PDB file of C-alpha atoms in Angstrom:
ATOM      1  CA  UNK E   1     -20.665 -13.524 -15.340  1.00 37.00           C
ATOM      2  CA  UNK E   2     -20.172 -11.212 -12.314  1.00 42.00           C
ATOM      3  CA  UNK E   3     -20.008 -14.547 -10.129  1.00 42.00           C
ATOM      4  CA  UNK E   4     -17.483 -15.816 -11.746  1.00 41.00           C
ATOM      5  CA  UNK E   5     -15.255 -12.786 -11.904  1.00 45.00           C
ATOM      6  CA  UNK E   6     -15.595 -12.739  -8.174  1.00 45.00           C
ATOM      7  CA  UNK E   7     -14.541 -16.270  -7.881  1.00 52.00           C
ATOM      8  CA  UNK E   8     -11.960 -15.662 -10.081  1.00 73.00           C
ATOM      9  CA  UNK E   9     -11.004 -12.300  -8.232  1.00 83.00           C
ATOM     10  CA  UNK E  10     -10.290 -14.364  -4.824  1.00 92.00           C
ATOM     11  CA  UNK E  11     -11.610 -13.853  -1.365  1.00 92.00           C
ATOM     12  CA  UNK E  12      -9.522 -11.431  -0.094  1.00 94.00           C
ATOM     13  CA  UNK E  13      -9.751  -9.031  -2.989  1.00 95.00           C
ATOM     14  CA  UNK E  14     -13.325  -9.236  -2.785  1.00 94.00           C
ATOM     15  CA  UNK E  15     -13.389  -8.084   0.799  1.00 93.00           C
ATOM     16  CA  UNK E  16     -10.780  -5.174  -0.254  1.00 95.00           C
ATOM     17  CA  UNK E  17     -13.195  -4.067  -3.354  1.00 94.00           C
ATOM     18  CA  UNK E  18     -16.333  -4.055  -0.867  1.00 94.00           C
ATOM     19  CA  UNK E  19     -14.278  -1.395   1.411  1.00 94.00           C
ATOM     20  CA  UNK E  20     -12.766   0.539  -1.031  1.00 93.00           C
ATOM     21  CA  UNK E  21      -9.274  -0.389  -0.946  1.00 94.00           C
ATOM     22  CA  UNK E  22      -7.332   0.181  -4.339  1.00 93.00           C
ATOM     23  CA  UNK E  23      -5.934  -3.048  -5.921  1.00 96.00           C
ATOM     24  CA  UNK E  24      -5.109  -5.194  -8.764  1.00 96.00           C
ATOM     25  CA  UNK E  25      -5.899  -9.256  -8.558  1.00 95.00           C
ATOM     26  CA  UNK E  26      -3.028 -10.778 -10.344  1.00 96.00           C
ATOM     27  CA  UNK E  27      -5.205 -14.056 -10.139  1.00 94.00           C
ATOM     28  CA  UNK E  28      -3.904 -17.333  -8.264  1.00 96.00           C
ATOM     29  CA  UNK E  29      -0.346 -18.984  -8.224  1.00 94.00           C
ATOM     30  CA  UNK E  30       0.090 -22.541  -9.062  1.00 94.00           C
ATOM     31  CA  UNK E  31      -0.569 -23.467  -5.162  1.00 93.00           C
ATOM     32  CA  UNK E  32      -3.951 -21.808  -5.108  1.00 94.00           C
ATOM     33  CA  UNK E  33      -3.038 -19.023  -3.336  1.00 96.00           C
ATOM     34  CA  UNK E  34      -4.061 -15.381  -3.955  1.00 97.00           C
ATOM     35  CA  UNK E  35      -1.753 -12.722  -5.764  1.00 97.00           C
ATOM     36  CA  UNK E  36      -2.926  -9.269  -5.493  1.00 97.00           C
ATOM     37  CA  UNK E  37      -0.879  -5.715  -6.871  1.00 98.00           C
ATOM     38  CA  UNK E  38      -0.580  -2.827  -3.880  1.00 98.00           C
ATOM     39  CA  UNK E  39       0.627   0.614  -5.214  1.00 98.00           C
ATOM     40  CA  UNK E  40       3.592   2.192  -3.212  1.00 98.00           C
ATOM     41  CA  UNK E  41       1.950   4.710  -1.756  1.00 97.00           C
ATOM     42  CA  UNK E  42      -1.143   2.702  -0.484  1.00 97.00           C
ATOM     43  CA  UNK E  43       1.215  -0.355   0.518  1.00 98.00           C
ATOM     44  CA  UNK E  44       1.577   0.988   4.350  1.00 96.00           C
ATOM     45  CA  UNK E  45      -1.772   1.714   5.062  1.00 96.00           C
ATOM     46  CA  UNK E  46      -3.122  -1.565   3.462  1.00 97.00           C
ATOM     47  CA  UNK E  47      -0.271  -3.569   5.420  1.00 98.00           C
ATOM     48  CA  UNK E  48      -1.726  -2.276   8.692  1.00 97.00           C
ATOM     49  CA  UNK E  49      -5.700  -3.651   7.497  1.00 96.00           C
ATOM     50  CA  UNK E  50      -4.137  -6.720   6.625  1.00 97.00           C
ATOM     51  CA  UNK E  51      -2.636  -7.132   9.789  1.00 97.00           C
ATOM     52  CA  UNK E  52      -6.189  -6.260  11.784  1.00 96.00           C
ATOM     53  CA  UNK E  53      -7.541  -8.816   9.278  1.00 93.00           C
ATOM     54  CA  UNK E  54      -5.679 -11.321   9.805  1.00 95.00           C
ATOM     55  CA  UNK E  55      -2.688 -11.443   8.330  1.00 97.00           C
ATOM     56  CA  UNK E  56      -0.379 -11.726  11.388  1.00 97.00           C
ATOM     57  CA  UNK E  57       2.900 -13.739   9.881  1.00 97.00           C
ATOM     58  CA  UNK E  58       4.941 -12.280   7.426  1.00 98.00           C
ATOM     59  CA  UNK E  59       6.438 -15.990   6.138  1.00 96.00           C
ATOM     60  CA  UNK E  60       8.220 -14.137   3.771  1.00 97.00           C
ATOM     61  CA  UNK E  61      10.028 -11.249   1.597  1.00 98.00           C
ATOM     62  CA  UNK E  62      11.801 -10.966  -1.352  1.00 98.00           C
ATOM     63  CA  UNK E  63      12.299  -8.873  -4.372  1.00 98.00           C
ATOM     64  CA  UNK E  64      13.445  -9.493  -8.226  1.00 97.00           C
ATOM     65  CA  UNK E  65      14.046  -7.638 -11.106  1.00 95.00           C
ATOM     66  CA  UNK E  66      10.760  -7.722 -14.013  1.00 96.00           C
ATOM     67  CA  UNK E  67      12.292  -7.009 -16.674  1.00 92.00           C
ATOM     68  CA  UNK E  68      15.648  -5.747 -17.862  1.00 89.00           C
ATOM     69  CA  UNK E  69      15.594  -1.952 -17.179  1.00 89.00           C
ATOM     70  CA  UNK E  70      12.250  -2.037 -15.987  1.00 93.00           C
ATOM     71  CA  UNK E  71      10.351  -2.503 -12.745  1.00 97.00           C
ATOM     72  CA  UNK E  72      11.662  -4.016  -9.735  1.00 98.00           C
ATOM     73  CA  UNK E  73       9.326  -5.629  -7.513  1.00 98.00           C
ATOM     74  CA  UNK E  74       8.703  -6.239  -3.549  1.00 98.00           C
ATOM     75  CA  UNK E  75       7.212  -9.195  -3.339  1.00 98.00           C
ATOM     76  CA  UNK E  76       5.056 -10.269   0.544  1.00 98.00           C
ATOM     77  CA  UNK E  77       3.849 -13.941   1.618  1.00 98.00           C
ATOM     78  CA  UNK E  78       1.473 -13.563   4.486  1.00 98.00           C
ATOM     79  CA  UNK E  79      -0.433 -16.021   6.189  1.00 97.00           C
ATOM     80  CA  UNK E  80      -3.679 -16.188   8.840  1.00 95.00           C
ATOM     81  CA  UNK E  81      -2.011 -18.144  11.884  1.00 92.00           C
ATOM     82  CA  UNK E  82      -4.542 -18.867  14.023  1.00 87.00           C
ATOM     83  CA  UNK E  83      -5.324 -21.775  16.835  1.00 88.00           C
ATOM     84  CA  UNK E  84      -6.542 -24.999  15.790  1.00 87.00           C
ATOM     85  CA  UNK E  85      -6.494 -23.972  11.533  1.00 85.00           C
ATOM     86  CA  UNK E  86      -4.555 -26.678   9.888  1.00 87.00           C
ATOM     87  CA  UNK E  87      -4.373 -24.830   6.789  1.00 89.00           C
ATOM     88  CA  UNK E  88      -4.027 -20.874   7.180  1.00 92.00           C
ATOM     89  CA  UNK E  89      -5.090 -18.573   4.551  1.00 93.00           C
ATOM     90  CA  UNK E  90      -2.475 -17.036   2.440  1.00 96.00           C
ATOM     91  CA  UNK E  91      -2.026 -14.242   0.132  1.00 97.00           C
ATOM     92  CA  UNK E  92       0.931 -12.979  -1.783  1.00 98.00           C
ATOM     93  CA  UNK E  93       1.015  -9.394  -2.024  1.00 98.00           C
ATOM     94  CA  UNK E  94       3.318  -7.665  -4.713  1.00 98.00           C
ATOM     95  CA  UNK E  95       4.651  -3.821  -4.599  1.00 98.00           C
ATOM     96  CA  UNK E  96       6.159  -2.752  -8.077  1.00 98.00           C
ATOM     97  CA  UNK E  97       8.665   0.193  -8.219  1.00 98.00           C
ATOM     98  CA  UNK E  98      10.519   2.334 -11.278  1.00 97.00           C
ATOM     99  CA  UNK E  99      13.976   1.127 -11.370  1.00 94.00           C
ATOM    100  CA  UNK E 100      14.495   4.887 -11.193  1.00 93.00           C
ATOM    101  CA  UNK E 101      13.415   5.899  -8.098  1.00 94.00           C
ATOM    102  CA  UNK E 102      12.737   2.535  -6.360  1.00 97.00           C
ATOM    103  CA  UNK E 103      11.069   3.473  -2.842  1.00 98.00           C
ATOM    104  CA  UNK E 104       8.362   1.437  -1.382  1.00 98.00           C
ATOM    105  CA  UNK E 105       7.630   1.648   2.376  1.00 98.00           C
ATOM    106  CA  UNK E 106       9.079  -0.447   5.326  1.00 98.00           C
ATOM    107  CA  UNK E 107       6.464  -2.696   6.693  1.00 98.00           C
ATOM    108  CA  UNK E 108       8.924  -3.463   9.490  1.00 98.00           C
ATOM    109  CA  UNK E 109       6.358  -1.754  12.281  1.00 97.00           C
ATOM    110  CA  UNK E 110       3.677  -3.660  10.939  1.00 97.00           C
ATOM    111  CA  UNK E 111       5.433  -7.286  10.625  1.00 98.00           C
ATOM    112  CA  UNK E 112       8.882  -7.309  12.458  1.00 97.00           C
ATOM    113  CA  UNK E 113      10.110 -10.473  10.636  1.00 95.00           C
ATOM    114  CA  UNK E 114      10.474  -8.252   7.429  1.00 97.00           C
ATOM    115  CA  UNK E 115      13.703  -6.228   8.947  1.00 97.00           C
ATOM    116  CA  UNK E 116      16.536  -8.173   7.604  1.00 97.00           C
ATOM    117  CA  UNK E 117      14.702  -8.931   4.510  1.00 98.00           C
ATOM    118  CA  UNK E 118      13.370  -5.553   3.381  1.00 98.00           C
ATOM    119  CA  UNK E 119      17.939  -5.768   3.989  1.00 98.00           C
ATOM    120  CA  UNK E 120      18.390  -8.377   1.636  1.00 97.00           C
ATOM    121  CA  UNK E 121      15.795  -6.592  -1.099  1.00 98.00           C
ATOM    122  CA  UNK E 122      17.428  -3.202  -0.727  1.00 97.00           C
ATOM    123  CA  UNK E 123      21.200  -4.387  -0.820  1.00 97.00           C
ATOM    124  CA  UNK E 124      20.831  -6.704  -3.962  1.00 97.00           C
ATOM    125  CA  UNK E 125      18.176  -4.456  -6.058  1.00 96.00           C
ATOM    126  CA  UNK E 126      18.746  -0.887  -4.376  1.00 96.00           C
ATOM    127  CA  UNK E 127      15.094  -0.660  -3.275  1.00 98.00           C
ATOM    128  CA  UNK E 128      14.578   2.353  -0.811  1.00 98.00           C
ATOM    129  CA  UNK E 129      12.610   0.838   2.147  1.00 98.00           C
ATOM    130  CA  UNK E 130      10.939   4.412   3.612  1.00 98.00           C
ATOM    131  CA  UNK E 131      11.125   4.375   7.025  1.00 97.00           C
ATOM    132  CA  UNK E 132      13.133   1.372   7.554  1.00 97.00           C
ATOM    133  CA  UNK E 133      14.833   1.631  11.167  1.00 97.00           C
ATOM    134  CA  UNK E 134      17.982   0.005   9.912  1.00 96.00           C
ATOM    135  CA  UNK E 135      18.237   0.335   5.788  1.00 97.00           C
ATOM    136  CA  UNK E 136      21.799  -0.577   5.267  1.00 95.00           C
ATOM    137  CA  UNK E 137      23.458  -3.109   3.660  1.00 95.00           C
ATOM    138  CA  UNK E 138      23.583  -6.419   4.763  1.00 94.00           C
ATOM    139  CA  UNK E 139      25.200  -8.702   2.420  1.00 95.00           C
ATOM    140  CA  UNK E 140      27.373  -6.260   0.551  1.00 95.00           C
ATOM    141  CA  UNK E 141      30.265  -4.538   2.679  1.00 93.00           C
ATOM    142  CA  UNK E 142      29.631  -0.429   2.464  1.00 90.00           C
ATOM    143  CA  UNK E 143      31.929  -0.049  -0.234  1.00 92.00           C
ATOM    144  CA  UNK E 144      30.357  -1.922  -2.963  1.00 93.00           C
ATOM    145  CA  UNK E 145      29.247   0.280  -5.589  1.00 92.00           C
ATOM    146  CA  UNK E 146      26.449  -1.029  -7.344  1.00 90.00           C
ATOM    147  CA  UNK E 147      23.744  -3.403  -6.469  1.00 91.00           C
ATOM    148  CA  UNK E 148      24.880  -7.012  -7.357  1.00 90.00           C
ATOM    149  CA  UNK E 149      21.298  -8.094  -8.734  1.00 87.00           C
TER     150      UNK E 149
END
């Protein structure tokens, strides 16, 4: 039985269990690749072993809303680019908030590419990007009162 939960638990959160790094495996998305859960407050520091893993390109960043009046969620695609690997490892990482007080932090210095996005996330939902070097809006003029998603 334990083999199989481990296949079903996916490579990388394997790895993360055998150092000690707090997680939830949300299983596999219909493309095979690997959907883990990060906490807030251990999303930075789990970001920056990612990155020594591996995980060099941020391919993506977005956020929606889970349920009316409940969580909002940060959602991460990140991929293994490496020479001569036709088909980089991927995992999808996802950072749930309270709709409340919606602050998750800025993985900007760890992946650049997520500036404008982390944006995007914070101007449409209202998540708080902690220690963002640029958290304003960015579709939205100033103005707009509200977040439009």
């Amino acid at each position: 039985k334990c083999g199989r939960d481990k296949k079903m638990q996916g490579r990388l959160s394997v790895w993360l269990v055998k150092h000690g790094l707090v997680h939830r495996s949300l299983g596999f998305d219909y493309q095979g690749i690997e959907t883990l859960q990060i906490k807030p407050e251990d999303w930075h520091s789990i970001a920056v072993i990612l990155y020594v893993y591996g995980y060099n390109y941020l391919r993506s960043q977005c956020a929606y809303d889970v349920a009316p009046g409940g969580l909002l969620a940060s959602v991460y695609h990140l991929t293994r680019i490496e020479y001569g690997v036709d088909q980089p490892e991927e995992v999808c990482i996802k950072v749930f908030a309270p709709r409340s007080n919606p602050r998750i932090p800025s993985v900007f210095w760890v992946w650049k590419s997520s500036d404008f996005q982390e944006r995007e996330s914070y101007d449409m939902l209202g998540i708080s990007y902690e220690n963002h070097p640029r958290l304003k809006r960015i579709l939205m003029p100033e103005s707009w009162i509200g977040r439009p998603l």
